[in-house]
Amino acid sequence: MSVSGNLMDFLDEPFPDVGTYEDFHTIDWLREKSRDTDRHRKITSKSKESVWEFIKGLLDAWSGWVVMLLIGLLAGTLAGVIDLAVDWMTDLKEGICLSAFWYSHEQCCWTSTETTFEDRDKCPLWQKWSELLVNQSEGASAYILNYLLYILWALLFAFLAVSLVRVFAPYACGSGIPEIKTILSGFIIRGYLGKWTLLIKTVTLVLVVSSGLSLGKEGPLVHVACCCGNFFSSLFSKYSKNEGKRREVLSAAAAAGVSVAFGAPIGGVLFSLEEVSYYFPLKTLWRSFFAALVAAFTLRSINPFGNSRLVLFYVEYHTPWYMAELFPFILLGVFGGLWGTLFIRCNIAWCRRRKTTKLGKYPVLEVIVVTAITAIIAYPNPYTRQSTSELISELFNDCGALESSQLCDYINDPNMTRPVDDIPDRPAGRGVYTAMWQLALALIFKIVITIFTFGMKIPSGLFIPSMAVGAMAGRMVGIGVEQLAYHHHDWIIFRNWCRPGADCVTPGLYAMVGAAACLGGVTRMTVSLVVIMFELTGGLEYIVPLMAAAVTSKWVADAFGKEGIYEAHIHLNGYPFLDVKDEFTHRTLATDVMRPRRGEPPLSVLTQDSMTVEDVETLIKETDYNGFPVVVSRDSERLIGFAQRRELILAIKNARQRQEGIVSNSIMYFTEEPPELPANSPQPLKLRRVLNLSPFTVTDHTPMETVVDIFRKLGLRQCLVTRSGRLLGIITKKDVLRHMAQMANQDPESIMFN
């Protein structure tokens, strides 16, 4: 059998590692696209041969939709289980249900026949720990016992979470969105979306949210959904053998994650498109929509909150907003932008300190200390003691006739006869003023503690704490505007739209606008943020206030720095991520960036027909490059193509095993015909099939602005620099990132990974 015949077999039926990439390497998007086109062409031509091949072709075409269905079902189920478990374990810190210990406080009182409407939070079946242990519900000793048990439960949950992450799945920590953005841009992080990560992240997410730490489950749910996507794509060869196609599935999975996190399927699709995806063809848009729809439907079927809603803080308002209110809405946008900037700067400084000092060596101790401080300060204040989702729910709520919250403790007019939904503005009672200063303290506490919590070695989302900060600020502004309108309704700004006895101002709306502004300030989301918030409230008429706040917060935050929190963490970790939003305006040329530079050894190249197997093996051993340009000869330096390091290693290894006569001094050639060799020389090795005959090239005078654009839009790993067909050097993605860092006066060595 001929040499080329053997190699054709080797490449047509590759063994496991061919076409795959090593850990912490970037994929070649153009190559993956070309491989998928070849595969599709082969399936189409085979489908005309027989009915069985036609059915196989149909199954291949439908496999994408099947994967989306499976992702939606699993992501929705896991989100429902997490919601139910968090609900129970959060209440477990305060007490237990006697009839069934697995019931949360609310479920326990639902099932009780002795619960009255006025005391719907109290029922004989639910007992606080002090009642259960020392038979006391009031008094100092009962309060201290409940306080201590609250702290102990919080510490237990946090310790279990950080221990599980540390021992079983180190990649389960953090939000996961910066890494998912990097993976979707073409970077390989093995194990980041693995089965262990999925299992541990799901379990520890329940523990950390229940512990009362200032973090949310929404960001990590995107990571969980992407783990589901990675698992199901590995079951279909169409996705498991093509890293480019796999990333299309992961983009759709990210949409499903946001869909179940906020009950916002359309917002999820837009979030994937705007925030995390790098390559998002129209086909992926439809599939993302389908995955998000299935995930939302699954969560709705589980109904974790018992209110037929997908999230805890769904609200409906009955009062329209007025033009004069745009001013406080824009002010909340300014606050959101300033908070976003402050948070990003402080959090990145703290995370950098964690990386560069001894602090990073004690992740368990750090989590325990932060949990203890959070629990000790949080318990006395009712707004920090309750779960953050419940807090946001209370702040978003409109004060109806049946509300028992302190925030709704207004002084009622005894002569009022109005329908329940349309309660006029009223003077604030003592409860509202108490709630205001408690909210002010809670706001300061949340702002400070979230800076230290985000980035610890536990699953930690940022959406909910950011929304809580904005909702607290917004509710306080809303109550202020409401009281101003009530007491000064004759002022010119209120005269036209706020008559006495009218329901003019909705403080809950201000909380919602503030939440959107703060989330926008931290993440720099705009379109997807407004759609998510609109889907949360179901109110189309509040889109303008939300848009005004989101745009203002982005403008204000961008004035201090273009990076959102996820981009900042990508740069902190040194991931090779080329952000589409970054502009490169410097007037450098390809020749300034390419390697080798002056004074450096010449470029390592392969010649087309004059190197032996031993020469190539020595070159591979002595260098750590991902691939080598192939030239006609060292004298002419005329470029022929590019060979990947990994495929060269596999080709030589396979040829030694399968082909007779291949020895260390066998000549390797990349041409169609073998070179002329002496009669007694060993059998040559043909490797034309591992050669990329159309590597991407630019001339040495190409502006770097164009080169950066090419790397971004085509997802290149490397680009060869030529002049009149003669090879001069090479530019890799890492070189581009280092050059961009250098031009921005940053440390170019901060780009750590290949």
Short mmCIF file of N, CA, C and O in Angstrom, two decimals, residues 363-458:
data_model
loop_
_atom_site.label_atom_id
_atom_site.label_comp_id
_atom_site.label_asym_id
_atom_site.label_seq_id
_atom_site.Cartn_x
_atom_site.Cartn_y
_atom_site.Cartn_z
N PRO A 363 -8.43 30.30 50.96
CA PRO A 363 -9.79 30.59 50.47
C PRO A 363 -10.89 30.20 51.46
O PRO A 363 -11.89 30.89 51.58
N VAL A 364 -10.68 29.09 52.20
CA VAL A 364 -11.70 28.63 53.16
C VAL A 364 -11.85 29.65 54.29
O VAL A 364 -12.96 30.05 54.66
N LEU A 365 -10.72 30.10 54.81
CA LEU A 365 -10.73 31.07 55.91
C LEU A 365 -11.40 32.38 55.46
O LEU A 365 -12.21 32.96 56.20
N GLU A 366 -11.09 32.80 54.23
CA GLU A 366 -11.68 34.04 53.71
C GLU A 366 -13.21 33.93 53.64
O GLU A 366 -13.92 34.84 54.07
N VAL A 367 -13.70 32.81 53.12
CA VAL A 367 -15.16 32.61 53.01
C VAL A 367 -15.80 32.60 54.40
O VAL A 367 -16.85 33.23 54.62
N ILE A 368 -15.16 31.91 55.35
CA ILE A 368 -15.70 31.82 56.72
C ILE A 368 -15.77 33.21 57.37
O ILE A 368 -16.78 33.57 57.98
N VAL A 369 -14.69 34.00 57.21
CA VAL A 369 -14.64 35.34 57.83
C VAL A 369 -15.71 36.24 57.21
O VAL A 369 -16.46 36.91 57.94
N VAL A 370 -15.81 36.25 55.88
CA VAL A 370 -16.81 37.11 55.22
C VAL A 370 -18.23 36.67 55.59
O VAL A 370 -19.11 37.50 55.83
N THR A 371 -18.45 35.36 55.67
CA THR A 371 -19.79 34.85 56.06
C THR A 371 -20.13 35.27 57.48
O THR A 371 -21.26 35.69 57.76
N ALA A 372 -19.16 35.14 58.39
CA ALA A 372 -19.39 35.52 59.80
C ALA A 372 -19.73 37.00 59.90
O ALA A 372 -20.70 37.38 60.57
N ILE A 373 -18.94 37.85 59.23
CA ILE A 373 -19.20 39.31 59.27
C ILE A 373 -20.59 39.60 58.69
O ILE A 373 -21.37 40.37 59.26
N THR A 374 -20.90 38.96 57.54
CA THR A 374 -22.21 39.18 56.89
C THR A 374 -23.35 38.79 57.83
O THR A 374 -24.30 39.56 58.02
N ALA A 375 -23.25 37.60 58.44
CA ALA A 375 -24.34 37.10 59.30
C ALA A 375 -24.50 37.97 60.55
O ALA A 375 -25.62 38.28 60.97
N ILE A 376 -23.36 38.37 61.16
CA ILE A 376 -23.42 39.17 62.40
C ILE A 376 -24.07 40.53 62.14
O ILE A 376 -24.92 40.98 62.91
N ILE A 377 -23.69 41.18 61.02
CA ILE A 377 -24.25 42.51 60.74
C ILE A 377 -25.66 42.40 60.16
O ILE A 377 -26.51 43.25 60.41
N ALA A 378 -25.93 41.32 59.40
CA ALA A 378 -27.21 41.21 58.68
C ALA A 378 -28.39 40.92 59.60
O ALA A 378 -29.49 41.42 59.37
N TYR A 379 -28.19 40.12 60.65
CA TYR A 379 -29.33 39.62 61.44
C TYR A 379 -30.18 40.73 62.09
O TYR A 379 -31.41 40.68 62.01
N PRO A 380 -29.57 41.75 62.71
CA PRO A 380 -30.42 42.75 63.39
C PRO A 380 -31.31 43.55 62.45
O PRO A 380 -32.35 44.06 62.87
N ASN A 381 -30.93 43.70 61.19
CA ASN A 381 -31.71 44.50 60.24
C ASN A 381 -32.61 43.58 59.41
O ASN A 381 -32.13 42.72 58.69
N PRO A 382 -33.94 43.74 59.51
CA PRO A 382 -34.84 42.82 58.78
C PRO A 382 -34.61 42.82 57.27
O PRO A 382 -34.88 41.83 56.59
N TYR A 383 -34.10 43.93 56.72
CA TYR A 383 -33.91 44.01 55.27
C TYR A 383 -32.65 43.30 54.79
O TYR A 383 -32.53 42.98 53.62
N THR A 384 -31.70 43.08 55.69
CA THR A 384 -30.52 42.30 55.29
C THR A 384 -30.64 40.85 55.76
O THR A 384 -29.96 39.97 55.23
N ARG A 385 -31.51 40.61 56.75
CA ARG A 385 -31.67 39.23 57.25
C ARG A 385 -32.39 38.37 56.22
O ARG A 385 -32.02 37.22 56.00
N GLN A 386 -33.42 38.92 55.56
CA GLN A 386 -34.16 38.11 54.59
C GLN A 386 -33.31 37.88 53.35
O GLN A 386 -32.33 38.58 53.11
N SER A 387 -33.70 36.90 52.55
CA SER A 387 -32.91 36.61 51.34
C SER A 387 -33.01 37.81 50.39
O SER A 387 -34.01 38.53 50.38
N THR A 388 -31.96 38.00 49.58
CA THR A 388 -31.90 39.19 48.71
C THR A 388 -33.05 39.20 47.71
O THR A 388 -33.59 40.25 47.39
N SER A 389 -33.44 38.02 47.22
CA SER A 389 -34.57 37.96 46.28
C SER A 389 -35.87 38.42 46.94
O SER A 389 -36.67 39.14 46.33
N GLU A 390 -36.06 38.01 48.20
CA GLU A 390 -37.27 38.45 48.94
C GLU A 390 -37.22 39.96 49.19
O GLU A 390 -38.25 40.64 49.13
N LEU A 391 -36.02 40.47 49.46
CA LEU A 391 -35.85 41.91 49.68
C LEU A 391 -36.24 42.68 48.41
O LEU A 391 -37.00 43.64 48.47
N ILE A 392 -35.73 42.22 47.26
CA ILE A 392 -36.05 42.89 45.99
C ILE A 392 -37.56 42.82 45.73
O ILE A 392 -38.18 43.80 45.31
N SER A 393 -38.14 41.65 46.03
CA SER A 393 -39.58 41.46 45.85
C SER A 393 -40.38 42.48 46.68
O SER A 393 -41.32 43.10 46.19
N GLU A 394 -39.94 42.68 47.92
CA GLU A 394 -40.64 43.62 48.81
C GLU A 394 -40.45 45.06 48.33
O GLU A 394 -41.37 45.87 48.40
N LEU A 395 -39.26 45.38 47.83
CA LEU A 395 -38.98 46.75 47.37
C LEU A 395 -39.71 47.07 46.08
O LEU A 395 -40.13 48.20 45.85
N PHE A 396 -39.88 46.07 45.21
CA PHE A 396 -40.60 46.27 43.95
C PHE A 396 -42.11 46.41 44.17
O PHE A 396 -42.80 46.97 43.33
N ASN A 397 -42.60 45.86 45.27
CA ASN A 397 -44.05 45.75 45.48
C ASN A 397 -44.74 47.11 45.55
O ASN A 397 -44.24 48.05 46.15
N ASP A 398 -45.92 47.15 44.95
CA ASP A 398 -46.78 48.33 45.08
C ASP A 398 -47.60 48.15 46.35
O ASP A 398 -48.02 47.05 46.67
N CYS A 399 -47.79 49.23 47.09
CA CYS A 399 -48.52 49.10 48.37
C CYS A 399 -50.02 48.99 48.12
O CYS A 399 -50.69 50.00 47.87
N GLY A 400 -50.54 47.78 48.20
CA GLY A 400 -51.98 47.56 48.08
C GLY A 400 -52.63 47.61 49.46
O GLY A 400 -51.97 47.81 50.49
N ALA A 401 -53.94 47.39 49.49
CA ALA A 401 -54.69 47.46 50.75
C ALA A 401 -54.33 46.30 51.67
O ALA A 401 -54.53 46.37 52.89
N LEU A 402 -53.80 45.20 51.14
CA LEU A 402 -53.57 44.00 51.94
C LEU A 402 -52.10 43.83 52.35
O LEU A 402 -51.74 42.81 52.92
N GLU A 403 -51.24 44.83 52.02
CA GLU A 403 -49.82 44.68 52.33
C GLU A 403 -49.56 44.89 53.82
O GLU A 403 -50.12 45.79 54.44
N SER A 404 -48.68 44.03 54.39
CA SER A 404 -48.36 44.16 55.82
C SER A 404 -46.94 44.65 56.04
O SER A 404 -46.46 44.72 57.15
N SER A 405 -46.23 45.00 54.94
CA SER A 405 -44.83 45.43 55.04
C SER A 405 -44.74 46.78 55.73
O SER A 405 -45.63 47.62 55.62
N GLN A 406 -43.60 46.99 56.42
CA GLN A 406 -43.33 48.29 57.04
C GLN A 406 -43.33 49.41 56.01
O GLN A 406 -43.71 50.53 56.29
N LEU A 407 -42.89 49.08 54.79
CA LEU A 407 -42.81 50.08 53.73
C LEU A 407 -44.19 50.59 53.32
O LEU A 407 -44.29 51.58 52.61
N CYS A 408 -45.23 49.89 53.74
CA CYS A 408 -46.60 50.28 53.38
C CYS A 408 -47.37 50.82 54.59
O CYS A 408 -48.60 50.85 54.60
N ASP A 409 -46.63 51.24 55.62
CA ASP A 409 -47.27 51.75 56.85
C ASP A 409 -47.58 53.24 56.68
O ASP A 409 -46.92 54.10 57.26
N TYR A 410 -48.57 53.53 55.86
CA TYR A 410 -48.98 54.92 55.64
C TYR A 410 -50.17 55.26 56.55
O TYR A 410 -50.87 54.37 57.03
N ILE A 411 -50.41 56.56 56.74
CA ILE A 411 -51.55 57.00 57.55
C ILE A 411 -52.76 57.07 56.62
O ILE A 411 -52.77 57.85 55.66
N ASN A 412 -53.76 56.24 56.91
CA ASN A 412 -54.93 56.16 56.03
C ASN A 412 -55.97 57.21 56.40
O ASN A 412 -56.16 57.54 57.57
N ASP A 413 -56.67 57.68 55.36
CA ASP A 413 -57.81 58.57 55.58
C ASP A 413 -59.02 57.70 55.92
O ASP A 413 -59.42 56.86 55.11
N PRO A 414 -59.62 57.88 57.11
CA PRO A 414 -60.74 56.99 57.50
C PRO A 414 -61.95 57.11 56.57
O PRO A 414 -62.75 56.19 56.46
N ASN A 415 -62.09 58.25 55.86
CA ASN A 415 -63.27 58.44 54.99
C ASN A 415 -63.05 57.89 53.58
O ASN A 415 -63.90 58.02 52.71
N MET A 416 -61.86 57.30 53.34
CA MET A 416 -61.52 56.87 51.97
C MET A 416 -62.36 55.67 51.53
O MET A 416 -62.43 54.67 52.22
N THR A 417 -63.01 55.82 50.39
CA THR A 417 -63.72 54.68 49.78
C THR A 417 -63.25 54.59 48.34
O THR A 417 -63.73 55.31 47.47
N ARG A 418 -62.28 53.76 48.12
CA ARG A 418 -61.68 53.62 46.79
C ARG A 418 -61.55 52.14 46.44
O ARG A 418 -61.47 51.31 47.33
N PRO A 419 -61.48 51.82 45.18
CA PRO A 419 -61.17 50.42 44.83
C PRO A 419 -59.78 50.05 45.35
O PRO A 419 -58.91 50.91 45.51
N VAL A 420 -59.58 48.77 45.58
CA VAL A 420 -58.35 48.27 46.21
C VAL A 420 -57.10 48.69 45.44
O VAL A 420 -56.09 49.06 46.01
N ASP A 421 -57.16 48.64 44.09
CA ASP A 421 -55.96 48.89 43.28
C ASP A 421 -55.55 50.35 43.24
O ASP A 421 -54.42 50.67 42.92
N ASP A 422 -56.46 51.26 43.51
CA ASP A 422 -56.19 52.67 43.27
C ASP A 422 -56.18 53.44 44.59
O ASP A 422 -57.07 54.23 44.88
N ILE A 423 -55.18 53.17 45.42
CA ILE A 423 -55.10 53.86 46.72
C ILE A 423 -54.35 55.16 46.52
O ILE A 423 -53.26 55.18 45.95
N PRO A 424 -54.91 56.32 46.95
CA PRO A 424 -54.24 57.59 46.71
C PRO A 424 -52.96 57.71 47.53
O PRO A 424 -52.74 56.97 48.48
N ASP A 425 -52.11 58.69 47.14
CA ASP A 425 -50.91 58.96 47.91
C ASP A 425 -51.31 59.43 49.31
O ASP A 425 -52.25 60.21 49.47
N ARG A 426 -50.58 58.93 50.31
CA ARG A 426 -50.92 59.21 51.71
C ARG A 426 -49.66 59.64 52.45
O ARG A 426 -48.55 59.34 52.01
N PRO A 427 -49.81 60.32 53.59
CA PRO A 427 -48.61 60.67 54.36
C PRO A 427 -47.97 59.41 54.95
O PRO A 427 -48.67 58.46 55.32
N ALA A 428 -46.65 59.44 55.05
CA ALA A 428 -45.93 58.27 55.57
C ALA A 428 -46.13 58.14 57.07
O ALA A 428 -46.12 59.14 57.80
N GLY A 429 -46.30 56.89 57.53
CA GLY A 429 -46.43 56.62 58.96
C GLY A 429 -45.07 56.31 59.58
O GLY A 429 -44.03 56.37 58.91
N ARG A 430 -45.10 55.96 60.86
CA ARG A 430 -43.85 55.68 61.58
C ARG A 430 -43.08 54.51 60.95
O ARG A 430 -41.86 54.52 60.86
N GLY A 431 -43.83 53.50 60.50
CA GLY A 431 -43.20 52.31 59.91
C GLY A 431 -42.37 52.66 58.68
O GLY A 431 -41.29 52.11 58.46
N VAL A 432 -42.87 53.60 57.86
CA VAL A 432 -42.15 53.98 56.64
C VAL A 432 -40.84 54.67 57.02
O VAL A 432 -39.79 54.40 56.41
N TYR A 433 -40.89 55.56 58.03
CA TYR A 433 -39.65 56.26 58.44
C TYR A 433 -38.64 55.29 59.05
O TYR A 433 -37.43 55.39 58.81
N THR A 434 -39.14 54.30 59.83
CA THR A 434 -38.24 53.26 60.37
C THR A 434 -37.61 52.48 59.21
O THR A 434 -36.40 52.24 59.19
N ALA A 435 -38.46 52.11 58.24
CA ALA A 435 -37.97 51.35 57.08
C ALA A 435 -36.93 52.15 56.31
O ALA A 435 -35.95 51.59 55.80
N MET A 436 -37.09 53.47 56.23
CA MET A 436 -36.16 54.31 55.46
C MET A 436 -34.75 54.26 56.04
O MET A 436 -33.78 54.07 55.31
N TRP A 437 -34.64 54.41 57.36
CA TRP A 437 -33.26 54.39 57.90
C TRP A 437 -32.68 52.97 57.93
O TRP A 437 -31.48 52.77 57.76
N GLN A 438 -33.56 51.97 58.08
CA GLN A 438 -33.08 50.59 58.00
C GLN A 438 -32.58 50.28 56.58
O GLN A 438 -31.56 49.61 56.40
N LEU A 439 -33.32 50.79 55.58
CA LEU A 439 -32.90 50.61 54.18
C LEU A 439 -31.58 51.34 53.90
O LEU A 439 -30.73 50.83 53.17
N ALA A 440 -31.42 52.54 54.48
CA ALA A 440 -30.18 53.30 54.28
C ALA A 440 -28.99 52.52 54.83
O ALA A 440 -27.94 52.42 54.18
N LEU A 441 -29.16 51.94 56.03
CA LEU A 441 -28.08 51.12 56.62
C LEU A 441 -27.82 49.87 55.77
O LEU A 441 -26.67 49.48 55.54
N ALA A 442 -28.92 49.24 55.33
CA ALA A 442 -28.79 48.03 54.50
C ALA A 442 -28.08 48.34 53.19
O ALA A 442 -27.26 47.55 52.71
N LEU A 443 -28.36 49.53 52.63
CA LEU A 443 -27.73 49.94 51.37
C LEU A 443 -26.22 50.07 51.54
O LEU A 443 -25.44 49.53 50.73
N ILE A 444 -25.78 50.76 52.59
CA ILE A 444 -24.34 50.94 52.85
C ILE A 444 -23.68 49.57 53.05
O ILE A 444 -22.62 49.28 52.50
N PHE A 445 -24.34 48.71 53.83
CA PHE A 445 -23.80 47.38 54.12
C PHE A 445 -23.65 46.55 52.83
O PHE A 445 -22.61 45.94 52.59
N LYS A 446 -24.71 46.57 51.99
CA LYS A 446 -24.68 45.80 50.73
C LYS A 446 -23.57 46.29 49.81
O LYS A 446 -22.87 45.49 49.18
N ILE A 447 -23.43 47.62 49.70
CA ILE A 447 -22.41 48.20 48.81
C ILE A 447 -21.03 47.71 49.23
O ILE A 447 -20.22 47.28 48.40
N VAL A 448 -20.75 47.73 50.54
CA VAL A 448 -19.41 47.38 51.03
C VAL A 448 -19.17 45.87 50.95
O VAL A 448 -18.16 45.41 50.41
N ILE A 449 -20.13 45.07 51.46
CA ILE A 449 -19.88 43.62 51.60
C ILE A 449 -19.82 42.93 50.23
O ILE A 449 -19.09 41.95 50.06
N THR A 450 -20.58 43.45 49.23
CA THR A 450 -20.58 42.81 47.91
C THR A 450 -19.20 42.91 47.25
O THR A 450 -18.78 42.00 46.53
N ILE A 451 -18.49 44.01 47.51
CA ILE A 451 -17.13 44.19 46.95
C ILE A 451 -16.22 43.05 47.39
O ILE A 451 -15.42 42.53 46.61
N PHE A 452 -16.35 42.62 48.66
CA PHE A 452 -15.47 41.58 49.20
C PHE A 452 -15.99 40.16 48.91
O PHE A 452 -15.22 39.21 48.93
N THR A 453 -17.29 40.05 48.62
CA THR A 453 -17.88 38.71 48.40
C THR A 453 -17.66 38.20 46.99
O THR A 453 -17.34 37.04 46.78
N PHE A 454 -17.84 39.08 45.99
CA PHE A 454 -17.74 38.64 44.59
C PHE A 454 -16.28 38.31 44.26
O PHE A 454 -15.40 39.14 44.41
N GLY A 455 -16.05 37.09 43.81
CA GLY A 455 -14.68 36.68 43.47
C GLY A 455 -14.09 35.69 44.45
O GLY A 455 -12.98 35.19 44.24
N MET A 456 -14.81 35.38 45.55
CA MET A 456 -14.32 34.36 46.49
C MET A 456 -14.46 32.98 45.84
O MET A 456 -15.11 32.82 44.82
N LYS A 457 -13.86 31.97 46.47
CA LYS A 457 -13.83 30.62 45.87
C LYS A 457 -15.12 29.84 46.12
O LYS A 457 -15.12 28.71 46.60
N ILE A 458 -16.21 30.50 45.81
CA ILE A 458 -17.55 29.88 45.89
C ILE A 458 -18.36 30.40 44.70
O ILE A 458 -18.02 31.44 44.15
#
